[in-house]
Amino acid sequence: MTRRRALVWLVVAALMAATVIASVRAWNVEHREADEANQALARQAAGLAQQEVALLAAGVRGGEVVLNKSGAVDADRFRPFAADVLRRTAFIGLAYAPLVAATERKEVEADLGRPLTELAPTGIRPAADRNEYAPVTAVVPRRELEASLLGLDLLSEPTRRDAARAAALAGEPRMTAPLAEASSGKPGATIFSPVFSSEGQATDPIGFFAA
């Protein structure tokens, strides 16, 4: 009787062990498949991001023609230029942000008719003093985006600043990591395309197109 009971317990233990092993294997398979699916999604997202960067690069090529000799944007030329870029891409808006030295801030604010602003955890506030700014001075579509973006310093936030600097160094568009859109607060990303002067052989950008 004792021997039979021992055999029963051995069989029960073996079944329990087999069940645990099967569960572990199923868990491993499930998580491996989930990891593979996540990796596939990540590759797809990266491919789409590269496509968006390439679209902006193609769309804004030759965009320095919308600037006047001082490097400021010509609104009459920028609006049709931006509208054409938006028609050919999936972007919801296109902005131009010149690089502005601290000594030029007051002049730019006077031209805009409003102070330069920056992003803060609580929303948008007047921009702090710093050596250089990249304020949005033109944006299309103007009516929908002007209130939140015009005068906004795109270098005031680390993620955008890093992408802008990377674009300046590379001489070609760069996309930010995922972030909250300045105009809506919704998840998104910003692509910066450096703009160079049409005169001379300058290697430093004079501003950025941002989409």
mmCIF file of C-alpha atoms in Angstrom:
data_model
loop_
_atom_site.group_PDB
_atom_site.id
_atom_site.type_symbol
_atom_site.label_atom_id
_atom_site.label_comp_id
_atom_site.label_asym_id
_atom_site.label_seq_id
_atom_site.Cartn_x
_atom_site.Cartn_y
_atom_site.Cartn_z
ATOM 1 C CA MET A 1 0.000 0.000 0.000
ATOM 2 C CA THR A 2 2.820 2.362 0.902
ATOM 3 C CA ARG A 3 4.625 1.482 -2.326
ATOM 4 C CA ARG A 4 1.502 2.193 -4.403
ATOM 5 C CA ARG A 5 0.995 5.533 -2.646
ATOM 6 C CA ALA A 6 4.620 6.441 -3.343
ATOM 7 C CA LEU A 7 4.153 5.585 -7.021
ATOM 8 C CA VAL A 8 1.006 7.738 -7.165
ATOM 9 C CA TRP A 9 2.865 10.689 -5.670
ATOM 10 C CA LEU A 10 5.716 10.156 -8.133
ATOM 11 C CA VAL A 11 3.240 10.197 -11.020
ATOM 12 C CA VAL A 12 1.552 13.342 -9.650
ATOM 13 C CA ALA A 13 4.924 15.045 -9.200
ATOM 14 C CA ALA A 14 5.968 14.087 -12.713
ATOM 15 C CA LEU A 15 2.717 15.466 -14.137
ATOM 16 C CA MET A 16 3.132 18.698 -12.180
ATOM 17 C CA ALA A 17 6.713 19.036 -13.407
ATOM 18 C CA ALA A 18 5.621 18.402 -16.972
ATOM 19 C CA THR A 19 2.876 21.013 -16.620
ATOM 20 C CA VAL A 20 5.352 23.583 -15.247
ATOM 21 C CA ILE A 21 7.836 22.836 -18.045
ATOM 22 C CA ALA A 22 5.090 23.140 -20.661
ATOM 23 C CA SER A 23 3.909 26.426 -19.134
ATOM 24 C CA VAL A 24 7.442 27.842 -19.097
ATOM 25 C CA ARG A 25 7.966 26.811 -22.714
ATOM 26 C CA ALA A 26 4.638 28.349 -23.734
ATOM 27 C CA TRP A 27 5.538 31.554 -21.858
ATOM 28 C CA ASN A 28 8.921 31.675 -23.595
ATOM 29 C CA VAL A 29 7.338 31.121 -27.004
ATOM 30 C CA GLU A 30 4.677 33.758 -26.343
ATOM 31 C CA HIS A 31 7.199 36.351 -25.207
ATOM 32 C CA ARG A 32 9.585 35.525 -28.045
ATOM 33 C CA GLU A 33 6.752 36.045 -30.527
ATOM 34 C CA ALA A 34 5.796 39.282 -28.750
ATOM 35 C CA ASP A 35 9.413 40.488 -28.910
ATOM 36 C CA GLU A 36 9.585 39.624 -32.609
ATOM 37 C CA ALA A 37 6.316 41.478 -33.220
ATOM 38 C CA ASN A 38 7.615 44.511 -31.303
ATOM 39 C CA GLN A 39 10.845 44.444 -33.277
ATOM 40 C CA ALA A 40 8.879 44.280 -36.524
ATOM 41 C CA LEU A 41 6.785 47.260 -35.436
ATOM 42 C CA ALA A 42 9.936 49.143 -34.446
ATOM 43 C CA ARG A 43 11.473 48.446 -37.880
ATOM 44 C CA GLN A 44 8.273 49.577 -39.555
ATOM 45 C CA ALA A 45 8.188 52.771 -37.489
ATOM 46 C CA ALA A 46 11.851 53.469 -38.267
ATOM 47 C CA GLY A 47 11.169 52.968 -41.970
ATOM 48 C CA LEU A 48 8.226 55.358 -41.871
ATOM 49 C CA ALA A 49 10.307 57.927 -39.974
ATOM 50 C CA GLN A 50 13.067 57.732 -42.587
ATOM 51 C CA GLN A 51 10.463 58.136 -45.302
ATOM 52 C CA GLU A 52 9.062 61.270 -43.627
ATOM 53 C CA VAL A 53 12.562 62.755 -43.312
ATOM 54 C CA ALA A 54 13.240 62.031 -46.984
ATOM 55 C CA LEU A 55 9.909 63.614 -47.971
ATOM 56 C CA LEU A 56 10.712 66.808 -46.081
ATOM 57 C CA ALA A 57 14.220 66.931 -47.539
ATOM 58 C CA ALA A 58 12.793 66.671 -51.052
ATOM 59 C CA GLY A 59 9.948 69.075 -50.336
ATOM 60 C CA VAL A 60 12.037 71.945 -48.965
ATOM 61 C CA ARG A 61 14.948 71.607 -51.382
ATOM 62 C CA GLY A 62 15.674 75.063 -52.729
ATOM 63 C CA GLY A 63 13.670 76.635 -49.919
ATOM 64 C CA GLU A 64 16.196 79.431 -49.431
ATOM 65 C CA VAL A 65 14.395 81.254 -52.234
ATOM 66 C CA VAL A 66 11.694 82.248 -49.707
ATOM 67 C CA LEU A 67 14.252 84.279 -47.753
ATOM 68 C CA ASN A 68 15.260 87.849 -48.472
ATOM 69 C CA LYS A 69 18.849 89.100 -48.508
ATOM 70 C CA SER A 70 18.915 89.602 -44.731
ATOM 71 C CA GLY A 71 17.913 85.987 -44.143
ATOM 72 C CA ALA A 72 14.392 86.847 -42.981
ATOM 73 C CA VAL A 73 11.489 84.926 -44.464
ATOM 74 C CA ASP A 74 9.409 86.594 -47.145
ATOM 75 C CA ALA A 75 5.821 85.791 -46.123
ATOM 76 C CA ASP A 76 4.425 86.239 -49.644
ATOM 77 C CA ARG A 77 6.838 83.631 -51.000
ATOM 78 C CA PHE A 78 6.749 81.326 -47.969
ATOM 79 C CA ARG A 79 2.984 80.741 -47.970
ATOM 80 C CA PRO A 80 2.718 79.179 -51.457
ATOM 81 C CA PHE A 81 6.011 77.347 -50.944
ATOM 82 C CA ALA A 82 4.802 75.801 -47.665
ATOM 83 C CA ALA A 83 1.366 75.017 -49.072
ATOM 84 C CA ASP A 84 3.016 73.097 -51.926
ATOM 85 C CA VAL A 85 5.163 71.098 -49.468
ATOM 86 C CA LEU A 86 2.095 70.231 -47.377
ATOM 87 C CA ARG A 87 0.142 69.130 -50.452
ATOM 88 C CA ARG A 88 2.864 66.649 -51.368
ATOM 89 C CA THR A 89 3.496 65.272 -47.864
ATOM 90 C CA ALA A 90 1.602 64.078 -44.796
ATOM 91 C CA PHE A 91 2.777 66.979 -42.636
ATOM 92 C CA ILE A 92 0.109 69.078 -40.930
ATOM 93 C CA GLY A 93 2.180 72.262 -40.900
ATOM 94 C CA LEU A 94 5.472 73.807 -41.968
ATOM 95 C CA ALA A 95 7.318 76.510 -40.035
ATOM 96 C CA TYR A 96 10.429 78.574 -40.583
ATOM 97 C CA ALA A 97 12.647 79.445 -37.623
ATOM 98 C CA PRO A 98 15.732 81.631 -38.206
ATOM 99 C CA LEU A 99 18.704 81.507 -35.872
ATOM 100 C CA VAL A 100 18.596 84.716 -33.843
ATOM 101 C CA ALA A 101 21.368 86.066 -31.615
ATOM 102 C CA ALA A 102 20.519 87.540 -28.218
ATOM 103 C CA THR A 103 21.339 91.007 -29.538
ATOM 104 C CA GLU A 104 18.689 90.598 -32.265
ATOM 105 C CA ARG A 105 15.883 89.441 -29.965
ATOM 106 C CA LYS A 106 14.160 92.788 -29.482
ATOM 107 C CA GLU A 107 14.181 93.489 -33.206
ATOM 108 C CA VAL A 108 12.592 90.106 -33.972
ATOM 109 C CA GLU A 109 9.982 90.597 -31.240
ATOM 110 C CA ALA A 110 9.137 93.988 -32.702
ATOM 111 C CA ASP A 111 8.731 92.498 -36.178
ATOM 112 C CA LEU A 112 6.487 89.718 -34.807
ATOM 113 C CA GLY A 113 4.510 92.050 -32.572
ATOM 114 C CA ARG A 114 4.843 89.605 -29.677
ATOM 115 C CA PRO A 115 7.547 88.329 -27.283
ATOM 116 C CA LEU A 116 9.578 85.191 -27.934
ATOM 117 C CA THR A 117 8.266 82.237 -25.977
ATOM 118 C CA GLU A 118 9.436 78.823 -24.834
ATOM 119 C CA LEU A 119 7.929 75.513 -23.783
ATOM 120 C CA ALA A 120 7.575 74.827 -20.056
ATOM 121 C CA PRO A 121 5.971 72.001 -18.029
ATOM 122 C CA THR A 122 3.006 74.287 -17.377
ATOM 123 C CA GLY A 123 2.647 75.410 -21.007
ATOM 124 C CA ILE A 124 4.152 78.304 -22.967
ATOM 125 C CA ARG A 125 5.911 81.190 -21.212
ATOM 126 C CA PRO A 126 8.193 84.113 -22.187
ATOM 127 C CA ALA A 127 11.579 82.859 -23.363
ATOM 128 C CA ALA A 128 14.465 83.031 -20.932
ATOM 129 C CA ASP A 129 17.639 84.930 -21.798
ATOM 130 C CA ARG A 130 20.142 82.879 -23.807
ATOM 131 C CA ASN A 131 22.772 83.402 -26.480
ATOM 132 C CA GLU A 132 20.784 82.079 -29.422
ATOM 133 C CA TYR A 133 17.166 81.415 -30.364
ATOM 134 C CA ALA A 134 15.301 79.754 -33.212
ATOM 135 C CA PRO A 135 11.868 81.408 -33.011
ATOM 136 C CA VAL A 136 9.108 80.492 -35.428
ATOM 137 C CA THR A 137 8.590 83.561 -37.621
ATOM 138 C CA ALA A 138 6.363 82.004 -40.277
ATOM 139 C CA VAL A 139 3.996 79.034 -40.198
ATOM 140 C CA VAL A 140 1.462 77.456 -42.562
ATOM 141 C CA PRO A 141 -1.429 76.870 -42.064
ATOM 142 C CA ARG A 142 -1.268 80.213 -40.274
ATOM 143 C CA ARG A 143 -4.747 80.377 -38.763
ATOM 144 C CA GLU A 144 -4.585 76.993 -37.007
ATOM 145 C CA LEU A 145 -1.000 77.127 -35.770
ATOM 146 C CA GLU A 146 -0.124 80.801 -35.400
ATOM 147 C CA ALA A 147 -1.443 81.285 -31.852
ATOM 148 C CA SER A 148 0.676 78.508 -30.345
ATOM 149 C CA LEU A 149 3.769 78.535 -32.574
ATOM 150 C CA LEU A 150 4.559 82.046 -33.781
ATOM 151 C CA GLY A 151 7.474 83.348 -31.697
ATOM 152 C CA LEU A 152 8.115 79.954 -30.069
ATOM 153 C CA ASP A 153 11.841 79.274 -29.631
ATOM 154 C CA LEU A 154 12.403 75.749 -30.973
ATOM 155 C CA LEU A 155 15.775 75.583 -29.195
ATOM 156 C CA SER A 156 14.160 76.036 -25.785
ATOM 157 C CA GLU A 157 13.344 72.343 -25.382
ATOM 158 C CA PRO A 158 16.181 69.749 -25.174
ATOM 159 C CA THR A 159 14.747 67.130 -27.556
ATOM 160 C CA ARG A 160 14.086 69.651 -30.317
ATOM 161 C CA ARG A 161 17.374 71.427 -29.665
ATOM 162 C CA ASP A 162 19.307 68.156 -30.048
ATOM 163 C CA ALA A 163 17.586 67.366 -33.352
ATOM 164 C CA ALA A 164 18.178 70.890 -34.675
ATOM 165 C CA ARG A 165 21.860 70.727 -33.783
ATOM 166 C CA ALA A 166 22.173 67.287 -35.363
ATOM 167 C CA ALA A 167 20.549 68.619 -38.542
ATOM 168 C CA ALA A 168 22.929 71.591 -38.560
ATOM 169 C CA LEU A 169 25.981 69.340 -38.200
ATOM 170 C CA ALA A 170 24.807 66.862 -40.824
ATOM 171 C CA GLY A 171 23.561 69.506 -43.246
ATOM 172 C CA GLU A 172 20.367 67.494 -43.787
ATOM 173 C CA PRO A 173 17.051 66.854 -42.011
ATOM 174 C CA ARG A 174 16.903 65.123 -38.640
ATOM 175 C CA MET A 175 13.891 63.949 -36.637
ATOM 176 C CA THR A 176 13.369 64.277 -32.908
ATOM 177 C CA ALA A 177 12.597 61.403 -30.593
ATOM 178 C CA PRO A 178 8.854 61.079 -29.826
ATOM 179 C CA LEU A 179 7.539 64.110 -27.925
ATOM 180 C CA ALA A 180 4.410 66.146 -27.306
ATOM 181 C CA GLU A 181 3.541 68.443 -30.203
ATOM 182 C CA ALA A 182 3.829 72.110 -29.290
ATOM 183 C CA SER A 183 0.582 73.031 -31.047
ATOM 184 C CA SER A 184 -1.677 70.297 -29.652
ATOM 185 C CA GLY A 185 0.160 68.441 -26.887
ATOM 186 C CA LYS A 186 -0.488 65.171 -28.731
ATOM 187 C CA PRO A 187 2.313 62.594 -29.226
ATOM 188 C CA GLY A 188 4.366 63.277 -32.323
ATOM 189 C CA ALA A 189 7.788 64.297 -33.579
ATOM 190 C CA THR A 190 9.419 67.280 -35.268
ATOM 191 C CA ILE A 191 11.696 67.174 -38.313
ATOM 192 C CA PHE A 192 14.297 69.917 -38.686
ATOM 193 C CA SER A 193 15.750 70.756 -42.080
ATOM 194 C CA PRO A 194 18.648 73.248 -42.012
ATOM 195 C CA VAL A 195 18.484 76.276 -44.296
ATOM 196 C CA PHE A 196 21.683 77.768 -45.676
ATOM 197 C CA SER A 197 22.255 81.154 -47.212
ATOM 198 C CA SER A 198 22.013 81.251 -50.987
ATOM 199 C CA GLU A 199 24.985 83.622 -51.036
ATOM 200 C CA GLY A 200 28.573 82.494 -50.529
ATOM 201 C CA GLN A 201 29.733 79.114 -49.219
ATOM 202 C CA ALA A 202 28.454 79.303 -45.641
ATOM 203 C CA THR A 203 28.635 75.991 -43.778
ATOM 204 C CA ASP A 204 26.478 77.058 -40.815
ATOM 205 C CA PRO A 205 22.696 77.219 -41.255
ATOM 206 C CA ILE A 206 20.841 80.500 -40.911
ATOM 207 C CA GLY A 207 17.652 78.793 -39.767
ATOM 208 C CA PHE A 208 15.445 75.714 -40.037
ATOM 209 C CA PHE A 209 12.315 74.497 -41.705
ATOM 210 C CA ALA A 210 10.383 72.468 -39.140
ATOM 211 C CA ALA A 211 7.521 70.099 -39.790
#
